[in-house]
mmCIF file with all atom_site columns, C-alpha atoms in Angstrom:
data_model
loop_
_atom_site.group_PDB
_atom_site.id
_atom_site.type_symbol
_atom_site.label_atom_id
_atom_site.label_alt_id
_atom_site.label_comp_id
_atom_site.label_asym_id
_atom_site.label_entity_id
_atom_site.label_seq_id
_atom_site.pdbx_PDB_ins_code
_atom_site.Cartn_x
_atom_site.Cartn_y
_atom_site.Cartn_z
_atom_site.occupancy
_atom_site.B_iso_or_equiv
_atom_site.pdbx_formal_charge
_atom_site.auth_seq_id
_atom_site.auth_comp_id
_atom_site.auth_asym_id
_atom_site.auth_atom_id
_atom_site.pdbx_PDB_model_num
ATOM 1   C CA . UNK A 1 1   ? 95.682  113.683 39.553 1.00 87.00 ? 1   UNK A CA 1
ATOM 2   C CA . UNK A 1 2   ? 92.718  113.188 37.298 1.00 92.00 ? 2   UNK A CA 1
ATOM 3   C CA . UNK A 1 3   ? 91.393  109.605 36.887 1.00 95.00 ? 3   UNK A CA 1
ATOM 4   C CA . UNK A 1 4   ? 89.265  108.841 33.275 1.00 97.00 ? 4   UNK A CA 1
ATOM 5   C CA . UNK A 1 5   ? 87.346  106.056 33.271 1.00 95.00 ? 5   UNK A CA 1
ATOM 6   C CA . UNK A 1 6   ? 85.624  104.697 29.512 1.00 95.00 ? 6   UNK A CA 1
ATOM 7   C CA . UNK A 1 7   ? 82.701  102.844 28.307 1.00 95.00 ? 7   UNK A CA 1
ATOM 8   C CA . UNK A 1 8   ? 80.649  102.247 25.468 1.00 96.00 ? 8   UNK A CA 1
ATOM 9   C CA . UNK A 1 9   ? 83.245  100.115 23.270 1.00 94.00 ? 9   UNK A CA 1
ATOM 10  C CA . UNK A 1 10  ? 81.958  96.732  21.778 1.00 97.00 ? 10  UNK A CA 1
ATOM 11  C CA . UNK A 1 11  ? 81.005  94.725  18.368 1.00 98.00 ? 11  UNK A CA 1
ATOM 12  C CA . UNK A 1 12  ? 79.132  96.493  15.794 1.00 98.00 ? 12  UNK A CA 1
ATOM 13  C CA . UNK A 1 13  ? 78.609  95.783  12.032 1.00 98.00 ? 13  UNK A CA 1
ATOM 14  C CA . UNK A 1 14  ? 79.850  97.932  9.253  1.00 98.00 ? 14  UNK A CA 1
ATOM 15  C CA . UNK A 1 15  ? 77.325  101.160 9.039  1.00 97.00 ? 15  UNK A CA 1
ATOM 16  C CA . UNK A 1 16  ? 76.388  100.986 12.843 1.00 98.00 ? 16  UNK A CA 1
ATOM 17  C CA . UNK A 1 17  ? 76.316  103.467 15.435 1.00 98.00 ? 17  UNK A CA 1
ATOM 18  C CA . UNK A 1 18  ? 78.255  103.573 18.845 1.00 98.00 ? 18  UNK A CA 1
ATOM 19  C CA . UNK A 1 19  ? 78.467  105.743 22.074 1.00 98.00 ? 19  UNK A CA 1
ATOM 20  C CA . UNK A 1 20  ? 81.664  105.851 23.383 1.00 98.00 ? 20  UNK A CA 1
ATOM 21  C CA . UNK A 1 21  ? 81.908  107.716 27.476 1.00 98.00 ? 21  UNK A CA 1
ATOM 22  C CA . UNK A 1 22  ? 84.618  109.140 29.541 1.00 98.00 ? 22  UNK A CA 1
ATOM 23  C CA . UNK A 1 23  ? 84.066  110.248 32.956 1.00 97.00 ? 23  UNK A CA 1
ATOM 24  C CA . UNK A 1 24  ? 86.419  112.454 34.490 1.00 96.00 ? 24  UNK A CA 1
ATOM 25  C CA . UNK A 1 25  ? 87.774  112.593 38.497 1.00 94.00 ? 25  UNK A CA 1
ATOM 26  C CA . UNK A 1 26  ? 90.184  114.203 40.548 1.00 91.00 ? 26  UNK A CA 1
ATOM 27  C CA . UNK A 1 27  ? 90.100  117.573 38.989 1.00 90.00 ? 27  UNK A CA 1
ATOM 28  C CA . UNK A 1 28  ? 87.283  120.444 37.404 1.00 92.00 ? 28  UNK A CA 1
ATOM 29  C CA . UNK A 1 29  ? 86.049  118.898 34.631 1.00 93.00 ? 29  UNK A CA 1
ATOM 30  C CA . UNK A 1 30  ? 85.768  122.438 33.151 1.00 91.00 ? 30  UNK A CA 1
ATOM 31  C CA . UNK A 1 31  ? 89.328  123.246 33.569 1.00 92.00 ? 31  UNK A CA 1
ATOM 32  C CA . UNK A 1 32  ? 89.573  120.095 31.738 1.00 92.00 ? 32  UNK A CA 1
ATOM 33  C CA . UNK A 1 33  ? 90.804  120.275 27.263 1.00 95.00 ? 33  UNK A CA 1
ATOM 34  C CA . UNK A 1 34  ? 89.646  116.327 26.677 1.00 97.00 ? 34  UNK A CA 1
ATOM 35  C CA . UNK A 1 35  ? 90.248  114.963 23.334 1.00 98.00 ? 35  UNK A CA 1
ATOM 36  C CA . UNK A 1 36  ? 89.549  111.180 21.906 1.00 98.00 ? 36  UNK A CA 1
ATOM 37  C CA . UNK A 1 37  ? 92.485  108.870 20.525 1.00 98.00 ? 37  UNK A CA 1
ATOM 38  C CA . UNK A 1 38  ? 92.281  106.123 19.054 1.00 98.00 ? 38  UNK A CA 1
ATOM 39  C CA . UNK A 1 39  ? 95.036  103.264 18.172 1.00 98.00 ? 39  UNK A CA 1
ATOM 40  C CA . UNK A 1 40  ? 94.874  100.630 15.727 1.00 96.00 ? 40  UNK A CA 1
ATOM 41  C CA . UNK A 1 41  ? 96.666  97.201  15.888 1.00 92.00 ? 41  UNK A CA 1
ATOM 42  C CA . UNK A 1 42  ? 100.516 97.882  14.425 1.00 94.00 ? 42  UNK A CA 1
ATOM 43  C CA . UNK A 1 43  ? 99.193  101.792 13.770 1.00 96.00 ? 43  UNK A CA 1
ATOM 44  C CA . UNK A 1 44  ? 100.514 104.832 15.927 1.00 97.00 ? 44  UNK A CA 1
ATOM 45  C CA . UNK A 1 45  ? 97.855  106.226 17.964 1.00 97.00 ? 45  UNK A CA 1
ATOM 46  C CA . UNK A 1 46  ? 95.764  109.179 16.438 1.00 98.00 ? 46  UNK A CA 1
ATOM 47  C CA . UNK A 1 47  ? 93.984  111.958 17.526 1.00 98.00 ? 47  UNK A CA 1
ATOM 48  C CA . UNK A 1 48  ? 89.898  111.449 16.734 1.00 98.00 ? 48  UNK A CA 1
ATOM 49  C CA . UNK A 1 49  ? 88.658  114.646 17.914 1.00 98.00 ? 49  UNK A CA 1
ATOM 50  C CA . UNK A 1 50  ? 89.195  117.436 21.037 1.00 98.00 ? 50  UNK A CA 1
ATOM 51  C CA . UNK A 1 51  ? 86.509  119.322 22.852 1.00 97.00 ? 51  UNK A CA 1
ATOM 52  C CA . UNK A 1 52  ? 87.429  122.603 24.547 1.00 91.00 ? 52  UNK A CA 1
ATOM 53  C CA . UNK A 1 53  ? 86.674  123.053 28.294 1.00 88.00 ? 53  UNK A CA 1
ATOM 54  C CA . UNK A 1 54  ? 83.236  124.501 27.575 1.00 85.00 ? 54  UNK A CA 1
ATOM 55  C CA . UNK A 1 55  ? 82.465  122.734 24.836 1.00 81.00 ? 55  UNK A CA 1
ATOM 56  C CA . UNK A 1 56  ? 82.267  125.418 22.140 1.00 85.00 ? 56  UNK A CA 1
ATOM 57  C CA . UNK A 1 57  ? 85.581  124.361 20.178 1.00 94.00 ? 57  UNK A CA 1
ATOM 58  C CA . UNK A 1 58  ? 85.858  120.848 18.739 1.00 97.00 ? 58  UNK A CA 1
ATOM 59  C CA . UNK A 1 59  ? 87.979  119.233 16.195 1.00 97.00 ? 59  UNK A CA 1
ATOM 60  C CA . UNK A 1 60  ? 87.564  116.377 14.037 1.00 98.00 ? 60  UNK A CA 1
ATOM 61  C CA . UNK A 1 61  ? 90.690  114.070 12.381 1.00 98.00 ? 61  UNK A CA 1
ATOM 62  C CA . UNK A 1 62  ? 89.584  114.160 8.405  1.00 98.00 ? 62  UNK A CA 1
ATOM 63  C CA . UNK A 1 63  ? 88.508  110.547 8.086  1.00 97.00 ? 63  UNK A CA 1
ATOM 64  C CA . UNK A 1 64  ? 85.945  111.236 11.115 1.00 98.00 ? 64  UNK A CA 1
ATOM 65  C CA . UNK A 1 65  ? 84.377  114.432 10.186 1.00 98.00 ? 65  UNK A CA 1
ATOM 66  C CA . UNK A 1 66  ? 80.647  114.296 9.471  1.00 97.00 ? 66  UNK A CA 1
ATOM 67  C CA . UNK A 1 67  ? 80.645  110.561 11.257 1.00 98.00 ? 67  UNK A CA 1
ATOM 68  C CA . UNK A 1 68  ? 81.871  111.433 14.839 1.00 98.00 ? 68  UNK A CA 1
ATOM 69  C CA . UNK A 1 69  ? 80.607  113.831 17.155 1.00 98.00 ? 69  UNK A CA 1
ATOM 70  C CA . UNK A 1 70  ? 82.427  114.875 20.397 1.00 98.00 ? 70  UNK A CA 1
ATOM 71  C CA . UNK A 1 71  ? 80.581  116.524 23.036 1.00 97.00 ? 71  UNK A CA 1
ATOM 72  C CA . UNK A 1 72  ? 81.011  117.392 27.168 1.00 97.00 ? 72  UNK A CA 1
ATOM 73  C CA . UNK A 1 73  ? 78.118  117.323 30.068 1.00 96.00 ? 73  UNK A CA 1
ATOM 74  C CA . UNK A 1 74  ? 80.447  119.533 32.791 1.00 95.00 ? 74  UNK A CA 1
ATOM 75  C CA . UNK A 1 75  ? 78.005  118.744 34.838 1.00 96.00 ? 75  UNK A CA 1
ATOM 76  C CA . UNK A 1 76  ? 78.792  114.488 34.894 1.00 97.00 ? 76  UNK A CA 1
ATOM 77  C CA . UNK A 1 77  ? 81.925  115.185 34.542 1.00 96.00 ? 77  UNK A CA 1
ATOM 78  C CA . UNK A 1 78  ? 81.997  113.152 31.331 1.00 97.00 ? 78  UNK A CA 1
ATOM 79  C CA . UNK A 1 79  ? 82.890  113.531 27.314 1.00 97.00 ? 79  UNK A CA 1
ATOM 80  C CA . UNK A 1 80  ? 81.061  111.487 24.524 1.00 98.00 ? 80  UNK A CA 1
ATOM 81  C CA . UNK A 1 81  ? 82.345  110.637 21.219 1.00 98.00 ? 81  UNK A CA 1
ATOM 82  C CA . UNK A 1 82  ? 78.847  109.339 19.234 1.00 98.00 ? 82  UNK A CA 1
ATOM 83  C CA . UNK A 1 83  ? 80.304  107.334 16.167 1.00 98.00 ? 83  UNK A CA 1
ATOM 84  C CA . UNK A 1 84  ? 77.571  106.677 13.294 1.00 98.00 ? 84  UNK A CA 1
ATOM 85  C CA . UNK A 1 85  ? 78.425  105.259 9.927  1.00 98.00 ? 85  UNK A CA 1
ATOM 86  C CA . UNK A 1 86  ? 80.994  102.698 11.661 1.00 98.00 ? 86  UNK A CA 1
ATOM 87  C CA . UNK A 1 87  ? 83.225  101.013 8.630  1.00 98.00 ? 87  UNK A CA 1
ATOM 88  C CA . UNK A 1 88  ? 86.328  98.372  9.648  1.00 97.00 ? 88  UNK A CA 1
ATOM 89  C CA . UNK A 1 89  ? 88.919  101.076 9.271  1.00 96.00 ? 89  UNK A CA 1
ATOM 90  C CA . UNK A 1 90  ? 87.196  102.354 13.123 1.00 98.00 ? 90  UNK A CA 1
ATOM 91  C CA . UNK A 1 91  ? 88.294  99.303  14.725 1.00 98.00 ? 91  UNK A CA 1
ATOM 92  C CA . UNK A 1 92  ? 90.473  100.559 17.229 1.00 98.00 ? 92  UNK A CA 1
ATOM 93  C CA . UNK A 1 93  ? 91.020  101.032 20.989 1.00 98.00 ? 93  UNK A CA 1
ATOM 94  C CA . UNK A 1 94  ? 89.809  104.340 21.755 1.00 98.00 ? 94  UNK A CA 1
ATOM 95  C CA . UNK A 1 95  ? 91.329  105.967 24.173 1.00 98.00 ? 95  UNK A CA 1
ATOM 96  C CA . UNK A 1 96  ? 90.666  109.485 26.651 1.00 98.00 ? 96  UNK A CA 1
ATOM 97  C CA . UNK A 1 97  ? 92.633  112.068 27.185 1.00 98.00 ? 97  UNK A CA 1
ATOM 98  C CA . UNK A 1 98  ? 92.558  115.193 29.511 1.00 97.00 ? 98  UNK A CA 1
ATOM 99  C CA . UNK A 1 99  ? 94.663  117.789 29.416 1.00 95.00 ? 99  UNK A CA 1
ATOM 100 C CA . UNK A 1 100 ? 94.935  119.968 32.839 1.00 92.00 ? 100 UNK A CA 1
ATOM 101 C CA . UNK A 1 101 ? 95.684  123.782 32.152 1.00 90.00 ? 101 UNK A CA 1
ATOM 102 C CA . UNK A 1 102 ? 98.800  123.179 33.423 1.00 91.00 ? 102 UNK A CA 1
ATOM 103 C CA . UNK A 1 103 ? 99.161  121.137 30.037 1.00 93.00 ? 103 UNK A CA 1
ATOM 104 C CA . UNK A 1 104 ? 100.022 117.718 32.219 1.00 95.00 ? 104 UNK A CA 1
ATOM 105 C CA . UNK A 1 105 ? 97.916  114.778 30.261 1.00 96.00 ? 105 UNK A CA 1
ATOM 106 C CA . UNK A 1 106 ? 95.998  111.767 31.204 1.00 97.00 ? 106 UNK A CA 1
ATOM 107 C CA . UNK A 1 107 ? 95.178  109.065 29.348 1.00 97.00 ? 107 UNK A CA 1
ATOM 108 C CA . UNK A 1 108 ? 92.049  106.230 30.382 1.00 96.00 ? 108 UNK A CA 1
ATOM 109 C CA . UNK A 1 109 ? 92.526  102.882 29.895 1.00 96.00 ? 109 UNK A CA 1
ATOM 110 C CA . UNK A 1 110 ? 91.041  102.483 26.611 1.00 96.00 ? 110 UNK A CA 1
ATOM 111 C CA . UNK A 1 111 ? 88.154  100.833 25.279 1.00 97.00 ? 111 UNK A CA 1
ATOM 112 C CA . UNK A 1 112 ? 87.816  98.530  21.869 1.00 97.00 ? 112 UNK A CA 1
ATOM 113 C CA . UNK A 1 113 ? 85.785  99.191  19.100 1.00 98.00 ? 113 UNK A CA 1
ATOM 114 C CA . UNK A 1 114 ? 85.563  96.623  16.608 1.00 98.00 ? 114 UNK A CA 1
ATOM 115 C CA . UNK A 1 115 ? 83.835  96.968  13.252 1.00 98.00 ? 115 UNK A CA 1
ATOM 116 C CA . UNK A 1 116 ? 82.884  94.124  11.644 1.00 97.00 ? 116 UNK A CA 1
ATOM 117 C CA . UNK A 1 117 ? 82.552  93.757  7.575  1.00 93.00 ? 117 UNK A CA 1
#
């Protein structure tokens, strides 16, 4: 069973900067594909970007690329997802997933982000 655990949501004005933090337990973080999600109020829940286990493949949904930045510290156990350039289309509850090479997913418990114009 892996247990994900965020932090780093909160209030920021339009063109601010946040650090979103998942840490991982309950199974080798390495082993580990972890990807960010993110769901708006009445929107379906979208992918935001996926690291690979080492960290050298990443993947950004179009209307993040060149804003977000996805990155992994094996070592903590724990993925980032640095947000700059912050507009009120972000505002979301942003969500971890890990995906265990067995492909069985976990999701955290998600942690808001709200942009504010």
């Amino acid at each position: 069973q892996v247990q994900l655990v965020e932090s780093g949501g909160g209030l920021v004005q339009a063109g601010g900067s946040l650090n979103l933090s998942c840490t991982a337990t309950g199974f080798t973080f390495s082993f580990l594909s972890m990807s960010w999600h993110r769901q708006a109020p009445g929107k379906e829940r979208e992918l935001v970007a996926v690291i690979s286990g080492q960290g050298g493949r990443t993947k950004y949904a179009e209307s993040v690329k060149g804003r977000f930045t996805v990155s992994r510290d094996n070592a903590k156990s724990t993925v980032y997802l640095q947000m700059h350039s912050l507009a009120p289309d972000d505002t979301a509850v942003y969500y971890c997933r890990a995906v265990r090479l067995d492909e069985r997913a976990f999701w955290g418990q998600g942690t808001q982000v709200t942009v504010s114009s």
